[in-house]
PDB file of C-alpha atoms in Angstrom:
ATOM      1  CA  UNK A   2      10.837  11.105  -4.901  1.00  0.00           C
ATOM      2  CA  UNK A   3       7.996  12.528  -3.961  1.00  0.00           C
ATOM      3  CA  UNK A   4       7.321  13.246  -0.020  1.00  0.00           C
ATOM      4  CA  UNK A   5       3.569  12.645   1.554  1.00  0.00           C
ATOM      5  CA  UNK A   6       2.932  13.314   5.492  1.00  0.00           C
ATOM      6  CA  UNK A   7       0.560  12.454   7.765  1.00  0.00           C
ATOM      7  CA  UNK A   8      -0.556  13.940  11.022  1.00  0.00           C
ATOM      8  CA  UNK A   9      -0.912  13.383  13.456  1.00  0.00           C
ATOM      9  CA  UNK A  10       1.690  10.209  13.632  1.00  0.00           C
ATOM     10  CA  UNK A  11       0.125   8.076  16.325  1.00  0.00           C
ATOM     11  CA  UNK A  12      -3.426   9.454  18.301  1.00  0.00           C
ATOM     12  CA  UNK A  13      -4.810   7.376  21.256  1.00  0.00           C
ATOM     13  CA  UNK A  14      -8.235   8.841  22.176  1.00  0.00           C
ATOM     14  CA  UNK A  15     -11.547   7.380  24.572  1.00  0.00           C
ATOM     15  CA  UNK A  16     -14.513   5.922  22.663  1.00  0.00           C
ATOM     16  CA  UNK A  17     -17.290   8.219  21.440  1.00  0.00           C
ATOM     17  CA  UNK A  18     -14.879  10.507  20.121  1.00  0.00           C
ATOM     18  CA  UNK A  19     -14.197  11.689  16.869  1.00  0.00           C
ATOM     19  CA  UNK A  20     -10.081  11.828  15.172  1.00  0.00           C
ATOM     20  CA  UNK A  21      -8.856  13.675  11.970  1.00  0.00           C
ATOM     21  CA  UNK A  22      -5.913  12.569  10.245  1.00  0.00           C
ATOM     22  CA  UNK A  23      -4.389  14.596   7.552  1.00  0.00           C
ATOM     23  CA  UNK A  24      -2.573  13.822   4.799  1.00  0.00           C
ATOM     24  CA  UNK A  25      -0.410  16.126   2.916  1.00  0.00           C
ATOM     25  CA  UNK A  26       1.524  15.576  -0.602  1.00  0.00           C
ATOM     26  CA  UNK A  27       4.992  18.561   0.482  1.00  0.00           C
ATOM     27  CA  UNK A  28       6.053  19.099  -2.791  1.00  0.00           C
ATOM     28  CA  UNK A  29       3.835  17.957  -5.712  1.00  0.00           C
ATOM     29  CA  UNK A  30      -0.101  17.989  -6.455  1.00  0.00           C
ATOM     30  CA  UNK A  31      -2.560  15.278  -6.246  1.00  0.00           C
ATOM     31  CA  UNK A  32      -5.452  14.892  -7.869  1.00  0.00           C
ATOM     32  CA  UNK A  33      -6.011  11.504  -6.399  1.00  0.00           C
ATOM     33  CA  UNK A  34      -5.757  10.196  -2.699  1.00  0.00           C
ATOM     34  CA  UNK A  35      -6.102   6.930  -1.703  1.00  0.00           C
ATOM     35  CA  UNK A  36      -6.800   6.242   2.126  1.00  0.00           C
ATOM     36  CA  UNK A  37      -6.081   2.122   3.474  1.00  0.00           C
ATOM     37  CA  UNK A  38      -6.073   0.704   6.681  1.00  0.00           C
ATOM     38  CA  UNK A  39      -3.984  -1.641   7.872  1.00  0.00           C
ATOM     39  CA  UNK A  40      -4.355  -4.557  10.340  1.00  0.00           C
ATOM     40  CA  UNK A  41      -1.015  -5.819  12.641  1.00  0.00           C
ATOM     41  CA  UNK A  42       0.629  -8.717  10.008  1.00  0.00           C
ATOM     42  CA  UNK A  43      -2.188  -8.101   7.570  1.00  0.00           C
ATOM     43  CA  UNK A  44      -1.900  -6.589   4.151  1.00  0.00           C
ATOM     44  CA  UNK A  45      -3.596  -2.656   2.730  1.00  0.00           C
ATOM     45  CA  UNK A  46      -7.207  -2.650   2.742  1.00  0.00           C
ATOM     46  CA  UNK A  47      -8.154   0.225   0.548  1.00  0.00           C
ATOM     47  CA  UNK A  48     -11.092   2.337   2.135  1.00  0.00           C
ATOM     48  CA  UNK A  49     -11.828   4.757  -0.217  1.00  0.00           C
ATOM     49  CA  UNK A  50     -10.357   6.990  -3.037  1.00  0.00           C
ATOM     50  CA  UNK A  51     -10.658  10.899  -2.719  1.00  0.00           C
ATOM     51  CA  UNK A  52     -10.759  13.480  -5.842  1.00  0.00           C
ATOM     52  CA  UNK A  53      -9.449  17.035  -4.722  1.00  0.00           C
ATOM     53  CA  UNK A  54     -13.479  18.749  -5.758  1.00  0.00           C
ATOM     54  CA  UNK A  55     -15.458  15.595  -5.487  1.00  0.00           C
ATOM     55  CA  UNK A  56     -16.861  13.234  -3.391  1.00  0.00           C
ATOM     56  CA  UNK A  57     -14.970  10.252  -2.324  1.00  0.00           C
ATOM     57  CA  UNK A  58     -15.482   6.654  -3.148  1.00  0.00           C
ATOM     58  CA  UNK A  59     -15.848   4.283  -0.834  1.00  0.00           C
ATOM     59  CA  UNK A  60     -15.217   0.594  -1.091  1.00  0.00           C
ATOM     60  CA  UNK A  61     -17.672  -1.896  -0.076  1.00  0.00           C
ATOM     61  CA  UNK A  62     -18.442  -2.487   3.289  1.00  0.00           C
ATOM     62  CA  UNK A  63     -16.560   0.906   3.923  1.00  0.00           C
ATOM     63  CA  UNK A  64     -19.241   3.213   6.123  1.00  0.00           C
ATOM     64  CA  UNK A  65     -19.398   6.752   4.662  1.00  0.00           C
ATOM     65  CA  UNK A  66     -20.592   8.386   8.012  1.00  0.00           C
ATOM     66  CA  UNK A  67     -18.219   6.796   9.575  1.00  0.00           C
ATOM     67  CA  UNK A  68     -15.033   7.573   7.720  1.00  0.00           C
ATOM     68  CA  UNK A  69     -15.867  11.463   6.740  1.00  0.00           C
ATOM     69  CA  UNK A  70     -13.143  12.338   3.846  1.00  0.00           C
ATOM     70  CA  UNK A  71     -12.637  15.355   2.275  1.00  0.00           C
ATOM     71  CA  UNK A  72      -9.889  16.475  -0.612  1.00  0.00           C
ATOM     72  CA  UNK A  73     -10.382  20.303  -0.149  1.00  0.00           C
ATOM     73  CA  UNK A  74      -7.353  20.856  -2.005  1.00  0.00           C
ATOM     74  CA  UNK A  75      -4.208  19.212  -4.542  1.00  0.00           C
ATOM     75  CA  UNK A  76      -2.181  18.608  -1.957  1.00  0.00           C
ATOM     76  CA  UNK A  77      -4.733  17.979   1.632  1.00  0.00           C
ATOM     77  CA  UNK A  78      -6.638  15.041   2.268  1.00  0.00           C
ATOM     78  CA  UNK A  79      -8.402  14.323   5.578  1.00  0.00           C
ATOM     79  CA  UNK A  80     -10.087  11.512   7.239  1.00  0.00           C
ATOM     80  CA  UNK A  81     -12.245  11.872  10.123  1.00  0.00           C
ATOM     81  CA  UNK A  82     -12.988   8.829  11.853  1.00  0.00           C
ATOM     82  CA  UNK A  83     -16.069   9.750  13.699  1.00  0.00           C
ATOM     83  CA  UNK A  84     -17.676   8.213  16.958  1.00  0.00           C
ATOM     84  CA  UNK A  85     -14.711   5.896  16.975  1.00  0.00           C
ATOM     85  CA  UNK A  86     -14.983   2.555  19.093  1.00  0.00           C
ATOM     86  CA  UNK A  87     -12.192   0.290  20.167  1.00  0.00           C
ATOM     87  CA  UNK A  88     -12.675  -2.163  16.640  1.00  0.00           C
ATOM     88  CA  UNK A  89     -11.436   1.172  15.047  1.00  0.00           C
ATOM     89  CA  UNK A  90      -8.248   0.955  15.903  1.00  0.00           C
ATOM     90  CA  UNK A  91      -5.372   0.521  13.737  1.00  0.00           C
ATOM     91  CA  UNK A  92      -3.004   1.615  10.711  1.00  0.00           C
ATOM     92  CA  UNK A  93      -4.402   4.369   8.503  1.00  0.00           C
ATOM     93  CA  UNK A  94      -2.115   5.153   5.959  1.00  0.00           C
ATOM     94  CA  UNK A  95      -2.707   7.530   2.722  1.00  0.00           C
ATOM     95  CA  UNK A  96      -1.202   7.505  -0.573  1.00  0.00           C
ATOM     96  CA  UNK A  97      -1.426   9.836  -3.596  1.00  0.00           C
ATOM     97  CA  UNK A  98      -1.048   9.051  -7.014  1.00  0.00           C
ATOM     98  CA  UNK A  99       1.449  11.152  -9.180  1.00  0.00           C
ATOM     99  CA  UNK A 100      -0.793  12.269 -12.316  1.00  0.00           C
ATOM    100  CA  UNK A 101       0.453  12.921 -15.713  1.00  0.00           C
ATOM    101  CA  UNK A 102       1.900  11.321 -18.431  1.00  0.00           C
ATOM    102  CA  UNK A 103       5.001   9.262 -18.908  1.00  0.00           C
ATOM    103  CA  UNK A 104       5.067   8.462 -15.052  1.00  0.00           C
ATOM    104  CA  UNK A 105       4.497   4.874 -13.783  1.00  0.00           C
ATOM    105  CA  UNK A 106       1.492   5.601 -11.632  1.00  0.00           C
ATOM    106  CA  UNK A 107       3.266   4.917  -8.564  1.00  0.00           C
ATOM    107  CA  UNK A 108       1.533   5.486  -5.116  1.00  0.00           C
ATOM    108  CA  UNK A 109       3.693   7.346  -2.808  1.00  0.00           C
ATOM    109  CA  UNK A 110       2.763   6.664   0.562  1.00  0.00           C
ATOM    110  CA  UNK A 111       2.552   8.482   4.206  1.00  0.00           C
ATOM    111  CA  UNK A 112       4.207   6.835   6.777  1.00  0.00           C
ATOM    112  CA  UNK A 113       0.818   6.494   8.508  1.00  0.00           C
ATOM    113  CA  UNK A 114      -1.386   6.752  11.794  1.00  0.00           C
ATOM    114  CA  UNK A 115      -1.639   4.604  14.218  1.00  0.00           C
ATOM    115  CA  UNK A 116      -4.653   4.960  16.104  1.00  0.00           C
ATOM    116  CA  UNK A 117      -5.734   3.631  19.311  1.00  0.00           C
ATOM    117  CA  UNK A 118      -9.543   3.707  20.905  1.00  0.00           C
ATOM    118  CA  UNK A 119      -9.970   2.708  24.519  1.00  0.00           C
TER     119      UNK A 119
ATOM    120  CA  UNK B  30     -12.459  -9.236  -1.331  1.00  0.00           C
ATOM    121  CA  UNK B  31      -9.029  -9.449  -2.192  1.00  0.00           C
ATOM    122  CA  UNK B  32      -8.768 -10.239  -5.714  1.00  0.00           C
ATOM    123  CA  UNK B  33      -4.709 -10.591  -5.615  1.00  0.00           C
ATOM    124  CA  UNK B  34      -3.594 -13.706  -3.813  1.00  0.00           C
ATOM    125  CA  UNK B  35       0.454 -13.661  -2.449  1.00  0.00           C
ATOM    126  CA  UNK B  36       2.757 -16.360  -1.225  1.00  0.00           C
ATOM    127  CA  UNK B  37       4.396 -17.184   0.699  1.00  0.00           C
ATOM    128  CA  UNK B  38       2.759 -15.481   3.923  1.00  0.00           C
ATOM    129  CA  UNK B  39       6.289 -16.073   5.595  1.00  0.00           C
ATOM    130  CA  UNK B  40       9.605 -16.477   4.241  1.00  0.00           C
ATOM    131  CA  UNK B  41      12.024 -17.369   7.161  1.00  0.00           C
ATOM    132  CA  UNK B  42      15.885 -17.303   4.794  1.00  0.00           C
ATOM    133  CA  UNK B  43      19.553 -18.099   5.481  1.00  0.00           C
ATOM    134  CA  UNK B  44      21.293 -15.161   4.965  1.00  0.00           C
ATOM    135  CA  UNK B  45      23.120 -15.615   1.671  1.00  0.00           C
ATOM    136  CA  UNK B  46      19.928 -17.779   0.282  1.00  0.00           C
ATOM    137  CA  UNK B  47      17.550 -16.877  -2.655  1.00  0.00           C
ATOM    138  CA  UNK B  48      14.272 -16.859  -2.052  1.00  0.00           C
ATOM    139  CA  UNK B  49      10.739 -16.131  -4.483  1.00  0.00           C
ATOM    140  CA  UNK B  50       7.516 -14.503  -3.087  1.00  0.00           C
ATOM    141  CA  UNK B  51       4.360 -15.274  -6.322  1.00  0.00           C
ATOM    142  CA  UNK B  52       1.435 -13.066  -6.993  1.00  0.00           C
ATOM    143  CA  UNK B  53      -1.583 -14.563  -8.881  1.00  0.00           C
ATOM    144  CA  UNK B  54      -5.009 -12.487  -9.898  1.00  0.00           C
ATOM    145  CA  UNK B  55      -8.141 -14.075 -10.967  1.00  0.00           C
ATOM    146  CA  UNK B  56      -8.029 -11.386 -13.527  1.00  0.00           C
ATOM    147  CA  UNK B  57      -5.803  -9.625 -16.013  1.00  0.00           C
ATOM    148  CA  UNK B  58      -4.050  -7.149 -15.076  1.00  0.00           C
ATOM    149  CA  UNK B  59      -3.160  -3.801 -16.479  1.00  0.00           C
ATOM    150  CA  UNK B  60       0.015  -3.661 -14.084  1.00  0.00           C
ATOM    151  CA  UNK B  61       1.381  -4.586 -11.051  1.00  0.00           C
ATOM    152  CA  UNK B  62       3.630  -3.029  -8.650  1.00  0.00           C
ATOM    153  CA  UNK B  63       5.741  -4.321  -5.972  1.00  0.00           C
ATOM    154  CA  UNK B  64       6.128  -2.488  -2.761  1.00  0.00           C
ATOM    155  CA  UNK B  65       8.504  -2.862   0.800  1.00  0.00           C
ATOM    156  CA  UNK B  66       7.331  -2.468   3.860  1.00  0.00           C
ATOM    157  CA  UNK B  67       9.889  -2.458   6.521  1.00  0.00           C
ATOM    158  CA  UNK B  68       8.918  -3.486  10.315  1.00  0.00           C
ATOM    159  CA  UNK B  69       6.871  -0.288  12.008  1.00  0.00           C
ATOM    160  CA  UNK B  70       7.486   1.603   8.449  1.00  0.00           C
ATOM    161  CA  UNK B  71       5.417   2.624   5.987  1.00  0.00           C
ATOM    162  CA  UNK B  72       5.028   0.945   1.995  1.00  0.00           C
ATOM    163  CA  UNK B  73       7.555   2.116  -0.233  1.00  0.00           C
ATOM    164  CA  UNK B  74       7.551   1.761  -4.008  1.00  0.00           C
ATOM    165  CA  UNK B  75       9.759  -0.416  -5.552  1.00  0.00           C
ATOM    166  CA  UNK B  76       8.545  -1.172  -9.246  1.00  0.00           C
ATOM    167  CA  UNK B  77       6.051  -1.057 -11.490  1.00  0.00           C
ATOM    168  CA  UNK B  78       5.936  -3.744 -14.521  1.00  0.00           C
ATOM    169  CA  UNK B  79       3.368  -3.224 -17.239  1.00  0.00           C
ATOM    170  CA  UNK B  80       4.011  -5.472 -20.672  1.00  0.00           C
ATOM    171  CA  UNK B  81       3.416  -8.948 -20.855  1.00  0.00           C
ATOM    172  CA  UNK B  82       6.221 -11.096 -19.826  1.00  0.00           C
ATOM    173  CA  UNK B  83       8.504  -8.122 -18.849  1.00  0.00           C
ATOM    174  CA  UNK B  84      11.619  -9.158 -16.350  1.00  0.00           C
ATOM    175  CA  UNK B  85      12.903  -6.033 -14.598  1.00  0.00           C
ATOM    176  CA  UNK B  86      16.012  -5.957 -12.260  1.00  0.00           C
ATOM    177  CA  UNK B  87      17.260  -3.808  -9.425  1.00  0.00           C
ATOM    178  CA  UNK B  88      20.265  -5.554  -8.201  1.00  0.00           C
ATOM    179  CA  UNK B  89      19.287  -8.445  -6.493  1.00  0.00           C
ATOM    180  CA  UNK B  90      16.073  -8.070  -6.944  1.00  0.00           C
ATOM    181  CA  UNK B  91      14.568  -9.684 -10.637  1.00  0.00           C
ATOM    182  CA  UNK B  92      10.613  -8.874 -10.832  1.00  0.00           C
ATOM    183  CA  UNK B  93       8.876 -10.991 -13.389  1.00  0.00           C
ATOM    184  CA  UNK B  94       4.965 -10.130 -15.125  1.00  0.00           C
ATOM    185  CA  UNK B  95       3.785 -13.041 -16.549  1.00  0.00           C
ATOM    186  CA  UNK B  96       2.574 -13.070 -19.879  1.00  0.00           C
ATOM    187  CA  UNK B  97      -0.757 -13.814 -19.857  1.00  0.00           C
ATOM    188  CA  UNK B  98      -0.330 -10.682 -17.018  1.00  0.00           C
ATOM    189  CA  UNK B  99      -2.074 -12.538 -14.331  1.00  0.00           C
ATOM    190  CA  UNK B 100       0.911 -13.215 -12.325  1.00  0.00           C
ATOM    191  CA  UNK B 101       4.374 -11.410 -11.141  1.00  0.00           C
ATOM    192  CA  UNK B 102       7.231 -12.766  -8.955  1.00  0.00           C
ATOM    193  CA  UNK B 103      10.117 -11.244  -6.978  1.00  0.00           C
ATOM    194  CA  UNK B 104      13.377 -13.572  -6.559  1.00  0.00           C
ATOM    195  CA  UNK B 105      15.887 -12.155  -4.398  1.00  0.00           C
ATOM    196  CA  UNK B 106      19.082 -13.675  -4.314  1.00  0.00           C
ATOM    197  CA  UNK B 107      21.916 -13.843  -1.943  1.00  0.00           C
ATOM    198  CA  UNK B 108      19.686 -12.525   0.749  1.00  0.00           C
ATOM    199  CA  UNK B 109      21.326 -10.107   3.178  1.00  0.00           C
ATOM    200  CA  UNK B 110      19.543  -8.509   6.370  1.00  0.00           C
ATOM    201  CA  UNK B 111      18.498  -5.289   4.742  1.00  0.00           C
ATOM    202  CA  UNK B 112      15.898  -7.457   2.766  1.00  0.00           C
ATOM    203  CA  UNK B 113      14.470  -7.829   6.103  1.00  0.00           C
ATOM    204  CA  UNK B 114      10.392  -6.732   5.997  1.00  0.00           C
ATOM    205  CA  UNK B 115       7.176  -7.440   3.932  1.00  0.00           C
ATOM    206  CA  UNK B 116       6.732  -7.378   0.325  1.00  0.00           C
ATOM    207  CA  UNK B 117       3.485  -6.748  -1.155  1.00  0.00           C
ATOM    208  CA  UNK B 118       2.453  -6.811  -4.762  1.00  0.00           C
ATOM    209  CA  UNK B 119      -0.595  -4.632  -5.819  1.00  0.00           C
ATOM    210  CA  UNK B 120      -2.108  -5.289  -9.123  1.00  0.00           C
ATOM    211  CA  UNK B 121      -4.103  -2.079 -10.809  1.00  0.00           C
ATOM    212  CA  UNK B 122      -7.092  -4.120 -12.193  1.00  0.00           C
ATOM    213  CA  UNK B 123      -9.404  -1.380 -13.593  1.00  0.00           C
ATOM    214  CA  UNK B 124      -8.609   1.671 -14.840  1.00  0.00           C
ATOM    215  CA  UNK B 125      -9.436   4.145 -12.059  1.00  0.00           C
ATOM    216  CA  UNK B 126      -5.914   4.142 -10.647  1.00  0.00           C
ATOM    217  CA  UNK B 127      -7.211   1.787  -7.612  1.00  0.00           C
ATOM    218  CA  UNK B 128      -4.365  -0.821  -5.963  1.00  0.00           C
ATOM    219  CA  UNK B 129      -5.618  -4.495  -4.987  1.00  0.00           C
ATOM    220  CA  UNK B 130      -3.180  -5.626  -2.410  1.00  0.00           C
ATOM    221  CA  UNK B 131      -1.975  -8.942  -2.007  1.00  0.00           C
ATOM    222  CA  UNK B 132      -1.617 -10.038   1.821  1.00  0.00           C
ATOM    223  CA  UNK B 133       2.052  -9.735   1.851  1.00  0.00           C
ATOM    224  CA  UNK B 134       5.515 -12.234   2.168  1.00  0.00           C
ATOM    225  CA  UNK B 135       7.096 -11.405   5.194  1.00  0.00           C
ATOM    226  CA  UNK B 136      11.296 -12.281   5.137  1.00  0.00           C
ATOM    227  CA  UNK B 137      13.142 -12.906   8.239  1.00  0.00           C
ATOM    228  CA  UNK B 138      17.006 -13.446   7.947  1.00  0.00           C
ATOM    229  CA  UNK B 139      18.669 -15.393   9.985  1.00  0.00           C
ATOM    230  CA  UNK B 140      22.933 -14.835  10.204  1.00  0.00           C
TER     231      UNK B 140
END
């Protein structure tokens, strides 16, 4: 199936500083990147989706200076989680969506970032 | 906020035992796919069901869509310790590609 990464893996950094996580599709394009965070025992809260050209879309409540994406290409996505603060850390994780026809829409996912603000 | 409600939350089995995790929307649904999350691991795919009332299988695993395609459930039978981790079910509600997660069943087998 098809392979996403993420980097960095886990990131532990002081407050007031900003972290980029990339995430990479290795060996097929996509147009469409979704970005989640995760809570500990708590379910994928979808933050935004990102269009390799265009801006991304955030969902509600989601702060747009805060979580800088950008889809400069088919197969990079980054977030950049900017002036983080402690009640910033957690579970990013990305996923891409496989586009064309005949497939089942499937996400594939990255095997996430764990990020820690002290 | 969420718009696809899972349960159980927890789902502690005796190895061997079946067990059924339920997904309900508030709205149709234009598919729903189930996913496994094992314990410090990432979501991983494991089917997609798309017509009304469609049963799928993989082994022991039978996913159900119900047919008025508001609900979907995973039965799992003869439970072994590899079924160990949380399984989510994420309905695709509009047609911009977007996944509404439900919170999640988390198994636990006990020997």
């Amino acid at each position: 199936g098809a392979v996403v990464s993420q980097h960095p893996s886990w990131v532990i950094c002081k407050s007031g500083t900003s972290v980029k996580i990339e995430c990479r599709s290795l060996d097929f394009q996509a147009t469409t990147m979704f970005w989640y965070r995760q809570f500990p025992k708590q379910s994928l809260m979808l933050m935004a989706t990102s269009n390799e050209g265009s801006k991304a879309t955030y969902e509600q409540g989601v702060e747009k200076d805060k979580f800088l994406i950008n889809h400069a290409s088919l197969t990079l996505s980054t977030l950049t989680v900017t002036s983080a603060h402690p009640e910033d850390s957690s579970f990013y994780i990305c996923s891409a969506r496989v586009a064309g026809e005949g497939l089942d829409n499937e996400q594939f996912f990255g095997p996430g970032t764990r990020l820690t603000v002290l | 906020g969420q718009q696809v409600m899972q349960i159980p939350q927890y789902q502690h089995v005796q190895e061997g035992e079946d067990f059924t995790t339920y997904c309900n929307s508030s709205t149709t649904l234009s598919n729903i796919q189930w996913y496994k999350q094992r314990p410090g691991g990432h979501p991983v795919f494991l089917i997609q069901l798309v017509k009304s009332g469609e049963v799928k299988k993989q082994k022991r695993l039978t996913f159900q869509f119900g047919e008025a395609k508001k609900n979907s459930s995973l039965h799992i039978t003869a439970t072994q310790t590899t079924d160990v981790g949380t399984y989510f079910c994420a309905g695709r509600i509009s047609n911009d590609y977007k996944l509404s997660f439900g919170a999640g069943t988390t198994v636990t087998v006990r020997a």
